[in-house]
Amino acid sequence: MPKETKVRVAAVQIAPDLDTLEGTLNRVLAAIAEAAEKGAGLVVFPETFLPWYPYFSFVHPPVLTGAEHLRLYENAVVVPGPVTHAVAAAAKR
């Protein structure tokens, strides 16, 4: 029978920076570091947290969200790229 392994998991619930990808990334990196300090072996975030979840899609008609969609597009995360490399490096620590 395999030995049972326990992993402490941190489910992060923080607000993104709706102005910049860099701001949200800094919050993610800080949350990963804090969770690791508290003994987490796995840190999870909500879907599409980077750059941020397009919550406005549910509260406004599409015709009114052009500017928000453009900002989201301009802050899109390239995979692989600098943002994913930064998160991966933080996860390795």
mmCIF file with all atom_site columns, C-alpha atoms in Angstrom:
data_model
loop_
_atom_site.group_PDB
_atom_site.id
_atom_site.type_symbol
_atom_site.label_atom_id
_atom_site.label_alt_id
_atom_site.label_comp_id
_atom_site.label_asym_id
_atom_site.label_entity_id
_atom_site.label_seq_id
_atom_site.pdbx_PDB_ins_code
_atom_site.Cartn_x
_atom_site.Cartn_y
_atom_site.Cartn_z
_atom_site.occupancy
_atom_site.B_iso_or_equiv
_atom_site.pdbx_formal_charge
_atom_site.auth_seq_id
_atom_site.auth_comp_id
_atom_site.auth_asym_id
_atom_site.auth_atom_id
_atom_site.pdbx_PDB_model_num
ATOM 1  C CA . MET A 1 1  ? 0.000   0.000  0.000   1.00 0.00 ? 1  MET A CA 1
ATOM 2  C CA . PRO A 1 2  ? 1.481   3.404  -0.967  1.00 0.00 ? 2  PRO A CA 1
ATOM 3  C CA . LYS A 1 3  ? 2.453   5.817  1.752   1.00 0.00 ? 3  LYS A CA 1
ATOM 4  C CA . GLU A 1 4  ? 0.012   8.694  2.152   1.00 0.00 ? 4  GLU A CA 1
ATOM 5  C CA . THR A 1 5  ? 1.444   12.098 1.273   1.00 0.00 ? 5  THR A CA 1
ATOM 6  C CA . LYS A 1 6  ? -0.057  15.287 2.624   1.00 0.00 ? 6  LYS A CA 1
ATOM 7  C CA . VAL A 1 7  ? 0.254   18.596 0.823   1.00 0.00 ? 7  VAL A CA 1
ATOM 8  C CA . ARG A 1 8  ? -0.796  21.918 2.276   1.00 0.00 ? 8  ARG A CA 1
ATOM 9  C CA . VAL A 1 9  ? -2.729  23.877 -0.361  1.00 0.00 ? 9  VAL A CA 1
ATOM 10 C CA . ALA A 1 10 ? -3.347  27.626 -0.404  1.00 0.00 ? 10 ALA A CA 1
ATOM 11 C CA . ALA A 1 11 ? -6.346  28.887 -2.367  1.00 0.00 ? 11 ALA A CA 1
ATOM 12 C CA . VAL A 1 12 ? -5.565  32.545 -2.991  1.00 0.00 ? 12 VAL A CA 1
ATOM 13 C CA . GLN A 1 13 ? -8.471  34.977 -3.058  1.00 0.00 ? 13 GLN A CA 1
ATOM 14 C CA . ILE A 1 14 ? -7.076  38.442 -3.790  1.00 0.00 ? 14 ILE A CA 1
ATOM 15 C CA . ALA A 1 15 ? -8.129  41.306 -6.023  1.00 0.00 ? 15 ALA A CA 1
ATOM 16 C CA . PRO A 1 16 ? -6.248  41.840 -9.282  1.00 0.00 ? 16 PRO A CA 1
ATOM 17 C CA . ASP A 1 17 ? -4.818  45.196 -10.304 1.00 0.00 ? 17 ASP A CA 1
ATOM 18 C CA . LEU A 1 18 ? -7.285  46.233 -12.993 1.00 0.00 ? 18 LEU A CA 1
ATOM 19 C CA . ASP A 1 19 ? -4.874  48.839 -14.353 1.00 0.00 ? 19 ASP A CA 1
ATOM 20 C CA . THR A 1 20 ? -1.814  46.767 -15.231 1.00 0.00 ? 20 THR A CA 1
ATOM 21 C CA . LEU A 1 21 ? -0.650  43.223 -15.734 1.00 0.00 ? 21 LEU A CA 1
ATOM 22 C CA . GLU A 1 22 ? 2.509   44.085 -13.793 1.00 0.00 ? 22 GLU A CA 1
ATOM 23 C CA . GLY A 1 23 ? 0.434   45.113 -10.781 1.00 0.00 ? 23 GLY A CA 1
ATOM 24 C CA . THR A 1 24 ? -1.489  41.840 -10.793 1.00 0.00 ? 24 THR A CA 1
ATOM 25 C CA . LEU A 1 25 ? 1.720   39.859 -11.314 1.00 0.00 ? 25 LEU A CA 1
ATOM 26 C CA . ASN A 1 26 ? 3.295   41.568 -8.287  1.00 0.00 ? 26 ASN A CA 1
ATOM 27 C CA . ARG A 1 27 ? 0.260   40.595 -6.188  1.00 0.00 ? 27 ARG A CA 1
ATOM 28 C CA . VAL A 1 28 ? 0.494   36.996 -7.419  1.00 0.00 ? 28 VAL A CA 1
ATOM 29 C CA . LEU A 1 29 ? 4.211   36.760 -6.632  1.00 0.00 ? 29 LEU A CA 1
ATOM 30 C CA . ALA A 1 30 ? 3.651   38.228 -3.156  1.00 0.00 ? 30 ALA A CA 1
ATOM 31 C CA . ALA A 1 31 ? 0.797   35.782 -2.496  1.00 0.00 ? 31 ALA A CA 1
ATOM 32 C CA . ILE A 1 32 ? 2.943   32.830 -3.587  1.00 0.00 ? 32 ILE A CA 1
ATOM 33 C CA . ALA A 1 33 ? 5.756   33.945 -1.280  1.00 0.00 ? 33 ALA A CA 1
ATOM 34 C CA . GLU A 1 34 ? 3.365   34.441 1.660   1.00 0.00 ? 34 GLU A CA 1
ATOM 35 C CA . ALA A 1 35 ? 1.717   31.055 1.134   1.00 0.00 ? 35 ALA A CA 1
ATOM 36 C CA . ALA A 1 36 ? 5.108   29.344 0.893   1.00 0.00 ? 36 ALA A CA 1
ATOM 37 C CA . GLU A 1 37 ? 6.216   31.007 4.145   1.00 0.00 ? 37 GLU A CA 1
ATOM 38 C CA . LYS A 1 38 ? 3.121   29.513 5.776   1.00 0.00 ? 38 LYS A CA 1
ATOM 39 C CA . GLY A 1 39 ? 3.994   26.035 4.522   1.00 0.00 ? 39 GLY A CA 1
ATOM 40 C CA . ALA A 1 40 ? 1.928   25.710 1.349   1.00 0.00 ? 40 ALA A CA 1
ATOM 41 C CA . GLY A 1 41 ? 3.212   23.165 -1.137  1.00 0.00 ? 41 GLY A CA 1
ATOM 42 C CA . LEU A 1 42 ? 0.648   24.134 -3.764  1.00 0.00 ? 42 LEU A CA 1
ATOM 43 C CA . VAL A 1 43 ? -0.768  27.609 -4.410  1.00 0.00 ? 43 VAL A CA 1
ATOM 44 C CA . VAL A 1 44 ? -3.825  28.050 -6.626  1.00 0.00 ? 44 VAL A CA 1
ATOM 45 C CA . PHE A 1 45 ? -5.514  31.112 -8.108  1.00 0.00 ? 45 PHE A CA 1
ATOM 46 C CA . PRO A 1 46 ? -8.862  31.643 -9.852  1.00 0.00 ? 46 PRO A CA 1
ATOM 47 C CA . GLU A 1 47 ? -9.044  30.968 -13.594 1.00 0.00 ? 47 GLU A CA 1
ATOM 48 C CA . THR A 1 48 ? -7.575  33.631 -15.897 1.00 0.00 ? 48 THR A CA 1
ATOM 49 C CA . PHE A 1 49 ? -6.349  35.608 -12.887 1.00 0.00 ? 49 PHE A CA 1
ATOM 50 C CA . LEU A 1 50 ? -3.459  36.968 -14.943 1.00 0.00 ? 50 LEU A CA 1
ATOM 51 C CA . PRO A 1 51 ? -3.984  39.579 -16.190 1.00 0.00 ? 51 PRO A CA 1
ATOM 52 C CA . TRP A 1 52 ? -7.494  39.532 -14.624 1.00 0.00 ? 52 TRP A CA 1
ATOM 53 C CA . TYR A 1 53 ? -10.825 37.811 -15.108 1.00 0.00 ? 53 TYR A CA 1
ATOM 54 C CA . PRO A 1 54 ? -13.146 39.710 -17.479 1.00 0.00 ? 54 PRO A CA 1
ATOM 55 C CA . TYR A 1 55 ? -15.908 40.094 -14.893 1.00 0.00 ? 55 TYR A CA 1
ATOM 56 C CA . PHE A 1 56 ? -17.397 42.962 -16.894 1.00 0.00 ? 56 PHE A CA 1
ATOM 57 C CA . SER A 1 57 ? -18.561 40.427 -19.492 1.00 0.00 ? 57 SER A CA 1
ATOM 58 C CA . PHE A 1 58 ? -21.334 39.406 -17.110 1.00 0.00 ? 58 PHE A CA 1
ATOM 59 C CA . VAL A 1 59 ? -22.503 42.821 -15.960 1.00 0.00 ? 59 VAL A CA 1
ATOM 60 C CA . HIS A 1 60 ? -22.408 44.969 -19.115 1.00 0.00 ? 60 HIS A CA 1
ATOM 61 C CA . PRO A 1 61 ? -23.576 44.443 -22.674 1.00 0.00 ? 61 PRO A CA 1
ATOM 62 C CA . PRO A 1 62 ? -20.711 43.842 -25.152 1.00 0.00 ? 62 PRO A CA 1
ATOM 63 C CA . VAL A 1 63 ? -21.266 47.192 -26.857 1.00 0.00 ? 63 VAL A CA 1
ATOM 64 C CA . LEU A 1 64 ? -20.275 48.950 -23.609 1.00 0.00 ? 64 LEU A CA 1
ATOM 65 C CA . THR A 1 65 ? -17.113 46.971 -22.863 1.00 0.00 ? 65 THR A CA 1
ATOM 66 C CA . GLY A 1 66 ? -14.886 47.827 -25.811 1.00 0.00 ? 66 GLY A CA 1
ATOM 67 C CA . ALA A 1 67 ? -12.376 49.794 -23.731 1.00 0.00 ? 67 ALA A CA 1
ATOM 68 C CA . GLU A 1 68 ? -12.146 47.030 -21.101 1.00 0.00 ? 68 GLU A CA 1
ATOM 69 C CA . HIS A 1 69 ? -11.636 44.368 -23.769 1.00 0.00 ? 69 HIS A CA 1
ATOM 70 C CA . LEU A 1 70 ? -8.901  46.463 -25.382 1.00 0.00 ? 70 LEU A CA 1
ATOM 71 C CA . ARG A 1 71 ? -7.130  46.860 -22.020 1.00 0.00 ? 71 ARG A CA 1
ATOM 72 C CA . LEU A 1 72 ? -7.419  43.121 -21.434 1.00 0.00 ? 72 LEU A CA 1
ATOM 73 C CA . TYR A 1 73 ? -5.984  42.446 -24.903 1.00 0.00 ? 73 TYR A CA 1
ATOM 74 C CA . GLU A 1 74 ? -3.106  44.884 -24.328 1.00 0.00 ? 74 GLU A CA 1
ATOM 75 C CA . ASN A 1 75 ? -2.277  43.101 -21.051 1.00 0.00 ? 75 ASN A CA 1
ATOM 76 C CA . ALA A 1 76 ? -2.602  39.565 -22.435 1.00 0.00 ? 76 ALA A CA 1
ATOM 77 C CA . VAL A 1 77 ? -0.177  36.972 -21.090 1.00 0.00 ? 77 VAL A CA 1
ATOM 78 C CA . VAL A 1 78 ? 2.076   35.297 -23.652 1.00 0.00 ? 78 VAL A CA 1
ATOM 79 C CA . VAL A 1 79 ? 2.650   31.604 -22.882 1.00 0.00 ? 79 VAL A CA 1
ATOM 80 C CA . PRO A 1 80 ? 5.480   30.908 -22.449 1.00 0.00 ? 80 PRO A CA 1
ATOM 81 C CA . GLY A 1 81 ? 6.794   34.357 -21.696 1.00 0.00 ? 81 GLY A CA 1
ATOM 82 C CA . PRO A 1 82 ? 8.095   36.692 -18.994 1.00 0.00 ? 82 PRO A CA 1
ATOM 83 C CA . VAL A 1 83 ? 4.958   36.454 -16.848 1.00 0.00 ? 83 VAL A CA 1
ATOM 84 C CA . THR A 1 84 ? 4.761   32.663 -16.876 1.00 0.00 ? 84 THR A CA 1
ATOM 85 C CA . HIS A 1 85 ? 8.510   32.440 -16.252 1.00 0.00 ? 85 HIS A CA 1
ATOM 86 C CA . ALA A 1 86 ? 8.175   34.755 -13.221 1.00 0.00 ? 86 ALA A CA 1
ATOM 87 C CA . VAL A 1 87 ? 5.324   32.682 -11.774 1.00 0.00 ? 87 VAL A CA 1
ATOM 88 C CA . ALA A 1 88 ? 7.219   29.433 -12.427 1.00 0.00 ? 88 ALA A CA 1
ATOM 89 C CA . ALA A 1 89 ? 10.329  30.797 -10.708 1.00 0.00 ? 89 ALA A CA 1
ATOM 90 C CA . ALA A 1 90 ? 8.272   31.833 -7.677  1.00 0.00 ? 90 ALA A CA 1
ATOM 91 C CA . ALA A 1 91 ? 6.637   28.402 -7.575  1.00 0.00 ? 91 ALA A CA 1
ATOM 92 C CA . LYS A 1 92 ? 10.027  26.665 -7.566  1.00 0.00 ? 92 LYS A CA 1
ATOM 93 C CA . ARG A 1 93 ? 11.191  28.544 -4.460  1.00 0.00 ? 93 ARG A CA 1
#
